[in-house]
PDB file of N, CA, C and O in Angstrom:
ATOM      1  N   UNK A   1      -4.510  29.960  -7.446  1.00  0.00           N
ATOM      2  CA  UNK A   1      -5.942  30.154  -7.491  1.00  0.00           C
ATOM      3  C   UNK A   1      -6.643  29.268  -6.461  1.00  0.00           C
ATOM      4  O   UNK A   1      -7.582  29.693  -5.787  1.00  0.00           O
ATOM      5  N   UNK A   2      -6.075  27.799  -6.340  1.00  0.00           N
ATOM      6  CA  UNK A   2      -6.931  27.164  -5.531  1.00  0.00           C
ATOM      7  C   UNK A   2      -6.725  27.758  -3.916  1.00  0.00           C
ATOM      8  O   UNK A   2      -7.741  27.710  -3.222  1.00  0.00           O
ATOM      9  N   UNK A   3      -5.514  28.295  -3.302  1.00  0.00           N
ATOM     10  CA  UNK A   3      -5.067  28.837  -2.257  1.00  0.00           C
ATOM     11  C   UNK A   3      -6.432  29.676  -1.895  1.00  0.00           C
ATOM     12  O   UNK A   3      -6.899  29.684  -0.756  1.00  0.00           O
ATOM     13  N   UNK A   4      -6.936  30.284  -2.852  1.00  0.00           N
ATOM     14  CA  UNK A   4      -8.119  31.457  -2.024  1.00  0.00           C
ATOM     15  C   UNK A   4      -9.010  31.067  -2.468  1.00  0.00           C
ATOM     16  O   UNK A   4      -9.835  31.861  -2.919  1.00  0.00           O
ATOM     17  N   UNK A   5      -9.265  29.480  -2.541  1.00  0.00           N
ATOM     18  CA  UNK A   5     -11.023  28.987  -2.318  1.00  0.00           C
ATOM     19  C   UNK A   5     -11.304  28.691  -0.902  1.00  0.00           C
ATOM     20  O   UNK A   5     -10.315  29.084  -0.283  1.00  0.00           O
ATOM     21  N   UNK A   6     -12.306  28.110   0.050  1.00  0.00           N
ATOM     22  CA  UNK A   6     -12.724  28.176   0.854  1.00  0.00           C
ATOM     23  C   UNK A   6     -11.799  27.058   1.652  1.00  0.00           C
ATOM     24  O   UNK A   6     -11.271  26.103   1.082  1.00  0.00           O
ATOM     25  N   UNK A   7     -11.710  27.293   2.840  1.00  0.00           N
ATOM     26  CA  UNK A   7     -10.592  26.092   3.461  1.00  0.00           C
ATOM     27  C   UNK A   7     -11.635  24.853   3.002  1.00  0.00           C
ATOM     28  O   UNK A   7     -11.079  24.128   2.178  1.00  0.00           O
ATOM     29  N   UNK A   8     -12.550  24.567   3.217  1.00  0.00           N
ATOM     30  CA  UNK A   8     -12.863  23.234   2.853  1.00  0.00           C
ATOM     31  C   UNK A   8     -12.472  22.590   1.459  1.00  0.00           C
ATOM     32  O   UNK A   8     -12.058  21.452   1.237  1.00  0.00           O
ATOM     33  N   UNK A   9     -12.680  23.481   0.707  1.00  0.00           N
ATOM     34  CA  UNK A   9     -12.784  23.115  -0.583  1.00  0.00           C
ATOM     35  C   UNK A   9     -10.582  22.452  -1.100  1.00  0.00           C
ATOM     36  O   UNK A   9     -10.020  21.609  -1.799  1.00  0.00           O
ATOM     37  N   UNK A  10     -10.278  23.412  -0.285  1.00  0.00           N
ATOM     38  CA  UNK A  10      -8.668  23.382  -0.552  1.00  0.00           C
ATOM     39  C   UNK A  10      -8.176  22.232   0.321  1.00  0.00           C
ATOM     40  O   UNK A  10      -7.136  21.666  -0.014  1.00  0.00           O
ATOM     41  N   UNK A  11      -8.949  21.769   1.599  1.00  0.00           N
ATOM     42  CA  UNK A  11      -8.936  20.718   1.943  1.00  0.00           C
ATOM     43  C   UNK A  11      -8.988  19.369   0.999  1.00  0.00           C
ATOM     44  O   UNK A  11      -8.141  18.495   0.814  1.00  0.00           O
ATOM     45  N   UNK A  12     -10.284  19.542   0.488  1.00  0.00           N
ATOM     46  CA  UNK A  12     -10.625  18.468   0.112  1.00  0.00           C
ATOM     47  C   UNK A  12      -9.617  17.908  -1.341  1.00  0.00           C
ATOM     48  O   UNK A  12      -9.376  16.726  -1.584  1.00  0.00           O
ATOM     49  N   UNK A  13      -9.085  19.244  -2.271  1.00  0.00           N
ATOM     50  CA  UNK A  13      -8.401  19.740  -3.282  1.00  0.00           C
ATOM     51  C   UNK A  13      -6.732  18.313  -3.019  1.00  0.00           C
ATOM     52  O   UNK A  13      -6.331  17.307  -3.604  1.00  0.00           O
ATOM     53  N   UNK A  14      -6.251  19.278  -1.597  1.00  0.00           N
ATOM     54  CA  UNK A  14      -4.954  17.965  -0.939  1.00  0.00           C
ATOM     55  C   UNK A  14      -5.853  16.859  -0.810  1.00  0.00           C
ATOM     56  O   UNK A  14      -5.048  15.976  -1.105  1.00  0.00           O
ATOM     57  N   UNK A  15      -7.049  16.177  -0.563  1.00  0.00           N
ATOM     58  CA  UNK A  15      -7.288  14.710  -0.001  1.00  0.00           C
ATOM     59  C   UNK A  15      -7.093  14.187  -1.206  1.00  0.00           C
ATOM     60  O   UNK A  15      -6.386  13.188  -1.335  1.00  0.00           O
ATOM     61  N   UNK A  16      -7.769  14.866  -2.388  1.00  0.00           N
ATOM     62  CA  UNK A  16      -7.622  14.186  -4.218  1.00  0.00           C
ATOM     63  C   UNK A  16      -6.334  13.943  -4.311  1.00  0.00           C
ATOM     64  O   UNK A  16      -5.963  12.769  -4.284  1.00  0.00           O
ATOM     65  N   UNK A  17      -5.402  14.986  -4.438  1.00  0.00           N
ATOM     66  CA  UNK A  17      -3.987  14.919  -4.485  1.00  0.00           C
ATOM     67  C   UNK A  17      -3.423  13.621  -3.607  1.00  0.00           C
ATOM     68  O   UNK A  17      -3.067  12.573  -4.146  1.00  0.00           O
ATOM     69  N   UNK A  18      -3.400  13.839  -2.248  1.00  0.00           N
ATOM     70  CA  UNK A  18      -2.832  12.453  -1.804  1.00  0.00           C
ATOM     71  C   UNK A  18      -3.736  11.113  -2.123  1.00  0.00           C
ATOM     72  O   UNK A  18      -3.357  10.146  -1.463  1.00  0.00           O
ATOM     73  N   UNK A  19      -4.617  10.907  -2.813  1.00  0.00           N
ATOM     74  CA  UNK A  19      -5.379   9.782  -3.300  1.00  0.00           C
ATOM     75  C   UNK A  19      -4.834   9.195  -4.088  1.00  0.00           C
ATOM     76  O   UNK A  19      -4.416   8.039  -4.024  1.00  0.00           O
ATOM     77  N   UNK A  20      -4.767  10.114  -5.126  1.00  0.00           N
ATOM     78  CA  UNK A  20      -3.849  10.308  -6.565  1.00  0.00           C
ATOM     79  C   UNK A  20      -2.886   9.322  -6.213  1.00  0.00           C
ATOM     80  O   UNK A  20      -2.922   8.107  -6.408  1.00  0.00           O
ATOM     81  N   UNK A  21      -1.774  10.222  -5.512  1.00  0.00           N
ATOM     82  CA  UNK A  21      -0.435   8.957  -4.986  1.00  0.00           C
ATOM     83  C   UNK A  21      -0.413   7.943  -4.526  1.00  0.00           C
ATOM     84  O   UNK A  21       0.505   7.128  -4.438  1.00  0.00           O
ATOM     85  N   UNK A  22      -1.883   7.902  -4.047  1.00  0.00           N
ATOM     86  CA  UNK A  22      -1.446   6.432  -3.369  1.00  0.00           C
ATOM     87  C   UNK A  22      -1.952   5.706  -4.458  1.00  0.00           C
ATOM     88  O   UNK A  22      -1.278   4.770  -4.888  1.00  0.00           O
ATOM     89  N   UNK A  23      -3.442   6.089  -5.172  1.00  0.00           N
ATOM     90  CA  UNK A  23      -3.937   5.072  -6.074  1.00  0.00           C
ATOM     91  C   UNK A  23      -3.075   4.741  -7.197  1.00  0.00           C
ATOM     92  O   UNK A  23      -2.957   3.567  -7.549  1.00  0.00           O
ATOM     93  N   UNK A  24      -2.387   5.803  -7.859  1.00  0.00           N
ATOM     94  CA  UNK A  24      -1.871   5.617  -9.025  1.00  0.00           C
ATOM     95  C   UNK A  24      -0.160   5.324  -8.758  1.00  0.00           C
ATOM     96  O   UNK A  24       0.634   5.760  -9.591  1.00  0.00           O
ATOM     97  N   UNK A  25       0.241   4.713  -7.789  1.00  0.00           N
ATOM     98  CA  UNK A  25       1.463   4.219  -7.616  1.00  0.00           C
ATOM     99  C   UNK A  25       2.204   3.358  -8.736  1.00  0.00           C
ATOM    100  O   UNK A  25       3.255   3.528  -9.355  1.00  0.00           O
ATOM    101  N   UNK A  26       1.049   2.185  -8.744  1.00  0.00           N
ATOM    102  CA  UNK A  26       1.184   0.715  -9.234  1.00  0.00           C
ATOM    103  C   UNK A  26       1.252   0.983 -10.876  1.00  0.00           C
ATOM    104  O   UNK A  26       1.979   0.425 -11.697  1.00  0.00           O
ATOM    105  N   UNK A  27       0.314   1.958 -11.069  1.00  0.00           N
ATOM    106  CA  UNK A  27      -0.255   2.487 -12.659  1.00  0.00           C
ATOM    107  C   UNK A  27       1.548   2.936 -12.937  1.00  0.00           C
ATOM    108  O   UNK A  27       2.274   2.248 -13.654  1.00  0.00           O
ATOM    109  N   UNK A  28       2.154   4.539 -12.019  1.00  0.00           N
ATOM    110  CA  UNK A  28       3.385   4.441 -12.764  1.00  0.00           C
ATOM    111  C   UNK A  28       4.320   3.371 -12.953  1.00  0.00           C
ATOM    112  O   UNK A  28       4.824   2.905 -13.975  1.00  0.00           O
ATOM    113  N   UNK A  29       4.453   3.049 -11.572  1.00  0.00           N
ATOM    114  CA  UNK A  29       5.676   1.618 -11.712  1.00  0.00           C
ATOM    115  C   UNK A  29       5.432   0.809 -12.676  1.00  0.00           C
ATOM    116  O   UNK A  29       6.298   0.542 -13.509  1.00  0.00           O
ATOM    117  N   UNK A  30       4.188   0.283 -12.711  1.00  0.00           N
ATOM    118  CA  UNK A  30       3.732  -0.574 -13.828  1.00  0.00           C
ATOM    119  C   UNK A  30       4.213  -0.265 -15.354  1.00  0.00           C
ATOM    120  O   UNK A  30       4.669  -1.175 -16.047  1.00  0.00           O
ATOM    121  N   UNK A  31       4.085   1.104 -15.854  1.00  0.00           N
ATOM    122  CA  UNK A  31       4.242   1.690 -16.644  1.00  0.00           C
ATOM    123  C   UNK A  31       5.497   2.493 -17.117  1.00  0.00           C
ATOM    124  O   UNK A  31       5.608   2.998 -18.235  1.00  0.00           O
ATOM    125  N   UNK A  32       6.446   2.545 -16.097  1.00  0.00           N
ATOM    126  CA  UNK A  32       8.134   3.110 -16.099  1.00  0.00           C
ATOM    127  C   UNK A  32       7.431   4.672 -16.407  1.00  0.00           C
ATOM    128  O   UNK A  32       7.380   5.307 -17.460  1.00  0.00           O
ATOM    129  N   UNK A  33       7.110   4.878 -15.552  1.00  0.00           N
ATOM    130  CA  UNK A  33       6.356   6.256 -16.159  1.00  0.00           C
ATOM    131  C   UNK A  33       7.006   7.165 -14.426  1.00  0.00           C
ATOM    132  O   UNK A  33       6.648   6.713 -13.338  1.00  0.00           O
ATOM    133  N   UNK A  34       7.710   8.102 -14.505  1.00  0.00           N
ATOM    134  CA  UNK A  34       8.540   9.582 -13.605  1.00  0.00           C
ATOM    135  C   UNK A  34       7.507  10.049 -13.180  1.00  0.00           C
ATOM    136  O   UNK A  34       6.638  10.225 -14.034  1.00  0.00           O
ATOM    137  N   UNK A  35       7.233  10.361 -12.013  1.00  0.00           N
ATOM    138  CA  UNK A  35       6.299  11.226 -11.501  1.00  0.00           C
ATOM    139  C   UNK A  35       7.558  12.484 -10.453  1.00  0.00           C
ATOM    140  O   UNK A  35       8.383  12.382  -9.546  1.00  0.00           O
ATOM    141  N   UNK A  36       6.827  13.847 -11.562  1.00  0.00           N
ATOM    142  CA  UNK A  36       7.353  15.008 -10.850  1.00  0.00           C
ATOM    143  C   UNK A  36       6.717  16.146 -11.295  1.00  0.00           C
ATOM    144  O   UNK A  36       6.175  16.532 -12.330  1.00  0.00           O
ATOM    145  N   UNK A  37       7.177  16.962  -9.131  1.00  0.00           N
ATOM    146  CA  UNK A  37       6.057  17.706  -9.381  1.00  0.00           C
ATOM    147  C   UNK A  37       6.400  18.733  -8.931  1.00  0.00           C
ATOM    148  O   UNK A  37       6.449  18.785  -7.702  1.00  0.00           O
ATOM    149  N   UNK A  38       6.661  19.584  -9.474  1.00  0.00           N
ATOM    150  CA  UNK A  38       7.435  21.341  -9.512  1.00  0.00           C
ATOM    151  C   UNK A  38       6.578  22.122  -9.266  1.00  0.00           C
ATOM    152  O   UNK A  38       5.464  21.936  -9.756  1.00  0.00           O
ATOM    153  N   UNK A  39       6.871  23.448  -8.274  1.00  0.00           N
ATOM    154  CA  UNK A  39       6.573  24.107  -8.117  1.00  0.00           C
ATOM    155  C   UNK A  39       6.845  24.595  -6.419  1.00  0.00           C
ATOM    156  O   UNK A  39       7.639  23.797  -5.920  1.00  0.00           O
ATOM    157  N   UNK A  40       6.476  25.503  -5.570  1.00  0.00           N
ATOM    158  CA  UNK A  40       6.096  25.649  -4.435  1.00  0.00           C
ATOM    159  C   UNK A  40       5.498  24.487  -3.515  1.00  0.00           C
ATOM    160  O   UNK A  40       4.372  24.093  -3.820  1.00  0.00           O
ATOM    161  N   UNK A  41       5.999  24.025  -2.656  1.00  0.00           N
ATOM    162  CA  UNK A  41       5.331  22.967  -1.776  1.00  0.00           C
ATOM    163  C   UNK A  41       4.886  23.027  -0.652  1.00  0.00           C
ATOM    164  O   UNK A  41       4.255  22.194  -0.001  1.00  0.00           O
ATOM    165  N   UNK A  42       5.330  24.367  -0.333  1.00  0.00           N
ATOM    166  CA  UNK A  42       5.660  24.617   1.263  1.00  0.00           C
ATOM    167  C   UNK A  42       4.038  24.800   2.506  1.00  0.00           C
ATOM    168  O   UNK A  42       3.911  24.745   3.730  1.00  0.00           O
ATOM    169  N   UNK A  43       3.012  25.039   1.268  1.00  0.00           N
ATOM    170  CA  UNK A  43       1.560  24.931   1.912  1.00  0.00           C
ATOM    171  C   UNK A  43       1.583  23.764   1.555  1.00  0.00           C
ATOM    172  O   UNK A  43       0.406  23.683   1.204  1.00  0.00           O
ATOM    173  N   UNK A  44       2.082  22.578   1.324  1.00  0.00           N
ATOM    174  CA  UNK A  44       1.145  21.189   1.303  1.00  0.00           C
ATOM    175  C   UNK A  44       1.636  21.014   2.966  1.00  0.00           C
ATOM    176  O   UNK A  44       2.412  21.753   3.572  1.00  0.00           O
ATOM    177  N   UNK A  45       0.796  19.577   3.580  1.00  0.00           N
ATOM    178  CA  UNK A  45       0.919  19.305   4.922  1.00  0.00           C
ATOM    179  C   UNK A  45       2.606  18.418   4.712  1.00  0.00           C
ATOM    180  O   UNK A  45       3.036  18.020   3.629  1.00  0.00           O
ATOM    181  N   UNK A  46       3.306  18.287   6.039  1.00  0.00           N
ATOM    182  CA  UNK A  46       4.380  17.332   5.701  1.00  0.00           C
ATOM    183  C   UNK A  46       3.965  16.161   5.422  1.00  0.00           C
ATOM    184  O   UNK A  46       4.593  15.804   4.425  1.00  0.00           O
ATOM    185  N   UNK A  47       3.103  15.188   5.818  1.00  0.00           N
ATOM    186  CA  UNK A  47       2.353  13.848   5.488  1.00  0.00           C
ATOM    187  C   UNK A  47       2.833  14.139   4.023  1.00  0.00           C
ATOM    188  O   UNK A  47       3.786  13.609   3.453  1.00  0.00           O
ATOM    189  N   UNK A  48       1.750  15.344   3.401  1.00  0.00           N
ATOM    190  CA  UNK A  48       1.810  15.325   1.859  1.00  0.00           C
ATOM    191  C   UNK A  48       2.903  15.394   1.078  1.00  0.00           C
ATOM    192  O   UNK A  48       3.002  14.920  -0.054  1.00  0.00           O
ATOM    193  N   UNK A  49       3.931  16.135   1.830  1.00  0.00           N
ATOM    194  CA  UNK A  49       4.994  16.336   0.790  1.00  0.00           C
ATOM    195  C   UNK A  49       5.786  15.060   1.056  1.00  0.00           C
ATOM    196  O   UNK A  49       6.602  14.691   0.212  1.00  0.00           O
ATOM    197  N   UNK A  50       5.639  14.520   1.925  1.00  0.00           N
ATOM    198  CA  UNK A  50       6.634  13.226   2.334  1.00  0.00           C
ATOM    199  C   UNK A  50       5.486  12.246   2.012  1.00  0.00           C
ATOM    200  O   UNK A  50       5.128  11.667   3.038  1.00  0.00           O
ATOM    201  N   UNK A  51       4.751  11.850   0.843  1.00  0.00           N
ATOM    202  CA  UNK A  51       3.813  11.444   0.266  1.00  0.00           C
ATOM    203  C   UNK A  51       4.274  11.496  -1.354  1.00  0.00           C
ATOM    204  O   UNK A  51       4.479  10.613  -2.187  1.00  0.00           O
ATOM    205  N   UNK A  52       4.334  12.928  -1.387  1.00  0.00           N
ATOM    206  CA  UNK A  52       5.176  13.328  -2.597  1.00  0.00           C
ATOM    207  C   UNK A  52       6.266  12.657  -3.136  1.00  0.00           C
ATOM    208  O   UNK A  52       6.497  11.891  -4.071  1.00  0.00           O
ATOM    209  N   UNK A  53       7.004  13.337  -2.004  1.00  0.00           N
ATOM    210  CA  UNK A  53       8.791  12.989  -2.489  1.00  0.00           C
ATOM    211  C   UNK A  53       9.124  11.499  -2.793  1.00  0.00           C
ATOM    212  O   UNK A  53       9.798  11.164  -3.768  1.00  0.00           O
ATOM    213  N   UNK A  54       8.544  10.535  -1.789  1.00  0.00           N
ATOM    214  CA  UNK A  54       8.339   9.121  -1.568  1.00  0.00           C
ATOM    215  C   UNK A  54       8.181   8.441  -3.172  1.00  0.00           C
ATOM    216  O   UNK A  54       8.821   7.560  -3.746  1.00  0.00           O
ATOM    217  N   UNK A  55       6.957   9.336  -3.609  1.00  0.00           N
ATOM    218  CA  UNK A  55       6.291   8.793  -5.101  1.00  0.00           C
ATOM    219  C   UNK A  55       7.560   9.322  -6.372  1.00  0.00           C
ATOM    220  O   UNK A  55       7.745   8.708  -7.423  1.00  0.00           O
ATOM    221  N   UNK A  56       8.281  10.521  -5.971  1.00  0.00           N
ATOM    222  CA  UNK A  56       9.011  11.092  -6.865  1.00  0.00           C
ATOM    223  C   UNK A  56      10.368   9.861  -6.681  1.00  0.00           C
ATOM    224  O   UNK A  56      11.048   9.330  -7.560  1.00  0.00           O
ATOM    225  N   UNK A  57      10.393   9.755  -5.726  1.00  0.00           N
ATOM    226  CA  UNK A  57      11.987   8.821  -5.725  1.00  0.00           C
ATOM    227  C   UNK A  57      11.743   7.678  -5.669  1.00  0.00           C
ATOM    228  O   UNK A  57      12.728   6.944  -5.584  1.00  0.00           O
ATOM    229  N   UNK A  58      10.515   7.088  -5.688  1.00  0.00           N
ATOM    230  CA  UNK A  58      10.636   5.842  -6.458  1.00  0.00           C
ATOM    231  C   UNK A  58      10.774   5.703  -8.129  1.00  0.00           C
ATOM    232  O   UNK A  58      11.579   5.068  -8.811  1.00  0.00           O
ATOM    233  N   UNK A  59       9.974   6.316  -8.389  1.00  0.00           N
ATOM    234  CA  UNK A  59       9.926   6.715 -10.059  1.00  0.00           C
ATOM    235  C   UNK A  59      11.162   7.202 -10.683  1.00  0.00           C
ATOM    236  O   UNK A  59      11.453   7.078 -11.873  1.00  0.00           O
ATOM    237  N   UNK A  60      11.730   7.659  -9.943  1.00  0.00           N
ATOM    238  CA  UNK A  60      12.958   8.546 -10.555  1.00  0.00           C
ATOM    239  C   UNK A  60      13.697   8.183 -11.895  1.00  0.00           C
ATOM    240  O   UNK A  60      14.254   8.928 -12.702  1.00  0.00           O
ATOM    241  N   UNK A  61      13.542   6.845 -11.892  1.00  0.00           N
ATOM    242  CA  UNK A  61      14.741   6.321 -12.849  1.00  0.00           C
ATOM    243  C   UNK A  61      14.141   5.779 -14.013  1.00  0.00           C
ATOM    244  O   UNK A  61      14.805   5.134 -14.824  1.00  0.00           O
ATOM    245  N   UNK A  62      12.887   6.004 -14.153  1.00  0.00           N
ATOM    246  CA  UNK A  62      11.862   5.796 -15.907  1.00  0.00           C
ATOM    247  C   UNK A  62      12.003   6.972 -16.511  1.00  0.00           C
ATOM    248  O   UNK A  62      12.097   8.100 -16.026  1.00  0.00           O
ATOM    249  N   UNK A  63      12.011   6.565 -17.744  1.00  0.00           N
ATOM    250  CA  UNK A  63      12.219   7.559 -19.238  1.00  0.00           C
ATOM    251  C   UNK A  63      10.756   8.508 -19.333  1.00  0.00           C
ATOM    252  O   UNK A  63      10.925   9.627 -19.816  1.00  0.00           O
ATOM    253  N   UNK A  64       9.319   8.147 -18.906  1.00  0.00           N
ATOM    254  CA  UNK A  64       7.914   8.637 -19.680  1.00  0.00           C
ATOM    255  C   UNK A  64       8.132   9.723 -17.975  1.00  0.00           C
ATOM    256  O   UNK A  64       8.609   9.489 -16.865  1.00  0.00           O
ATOM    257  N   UNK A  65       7.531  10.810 -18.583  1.00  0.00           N
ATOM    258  CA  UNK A  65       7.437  11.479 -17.206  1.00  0.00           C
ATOM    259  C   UNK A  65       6.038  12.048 -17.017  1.00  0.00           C
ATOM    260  O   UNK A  65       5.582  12.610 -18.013  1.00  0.00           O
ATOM    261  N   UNK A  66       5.311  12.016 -15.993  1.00  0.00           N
ATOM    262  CA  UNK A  66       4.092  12.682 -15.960  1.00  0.00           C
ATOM    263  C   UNK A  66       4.959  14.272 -14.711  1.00  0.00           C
ATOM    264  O   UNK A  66       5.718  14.223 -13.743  1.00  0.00           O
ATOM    265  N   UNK A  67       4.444  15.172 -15.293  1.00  0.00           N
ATOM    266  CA  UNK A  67       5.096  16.276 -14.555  1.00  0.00           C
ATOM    267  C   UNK A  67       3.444  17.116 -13.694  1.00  0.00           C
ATOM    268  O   UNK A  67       2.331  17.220 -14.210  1.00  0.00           O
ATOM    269  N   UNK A  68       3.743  17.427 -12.747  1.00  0.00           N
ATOM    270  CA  UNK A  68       2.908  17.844 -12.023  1.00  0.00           C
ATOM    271  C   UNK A  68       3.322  19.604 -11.420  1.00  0.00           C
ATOM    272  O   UNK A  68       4.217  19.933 -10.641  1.00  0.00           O
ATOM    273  N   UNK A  69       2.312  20.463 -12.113  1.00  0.00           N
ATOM    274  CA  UNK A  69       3.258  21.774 -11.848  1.00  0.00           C
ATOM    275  C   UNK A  69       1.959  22.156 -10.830  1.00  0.00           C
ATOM    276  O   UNK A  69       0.750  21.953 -10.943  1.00  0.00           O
ATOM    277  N   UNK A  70       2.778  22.804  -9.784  1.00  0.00           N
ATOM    278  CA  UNK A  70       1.640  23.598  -8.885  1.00  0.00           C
ATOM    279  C   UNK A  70       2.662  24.847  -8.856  1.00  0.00           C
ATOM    280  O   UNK A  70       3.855  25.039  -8.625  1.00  0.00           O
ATOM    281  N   UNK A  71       1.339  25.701  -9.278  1.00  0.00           N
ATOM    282  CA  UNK A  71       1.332  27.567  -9.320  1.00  0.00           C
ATOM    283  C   UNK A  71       1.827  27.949  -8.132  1.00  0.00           C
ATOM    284  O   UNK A  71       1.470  27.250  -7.184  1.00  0.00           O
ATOM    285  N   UNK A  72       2.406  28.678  -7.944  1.00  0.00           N
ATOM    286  CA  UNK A  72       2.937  29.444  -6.695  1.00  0.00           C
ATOM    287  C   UNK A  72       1.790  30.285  -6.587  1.00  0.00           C
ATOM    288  O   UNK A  72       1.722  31.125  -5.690  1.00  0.00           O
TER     289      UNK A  72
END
């Protein structure tokens, strides 16, 4: 759904998303808390997904998981 809002808006949609990761890094580690996030990736920018993956494989090895699904 967000794919066919206006490029700005889907812009701005990824800037939240990579915010997210960077702000809430400390919050999972802090917390042993998994960050993963399923779905289609292949429209995020590479920055983003190598933003992503970065946040997923640090976390990898905590029990609490926050799961992040994006819709194809």
């Amino acid at each position: 759904e967000n794919w066919g809002r206006p490029e700005e808006e889907v812009s701005k949609i990824m800037e939240l998303f990579n915010d997210f990761l960077i702000k809430y890094t400390k919050t999972l580690t802090d917390n042993g808390i998994r960050l993963k996030i399923s779905g289609d990736k292949t429209k995020l920018s590479k920055e983003l997904i190598d933003l992503a993956e970065s946040r997923e494989e640090l976390t990898k090895n905590y029990k609490k998981v926050l799961n992040l699904f994006k819709k194809n």
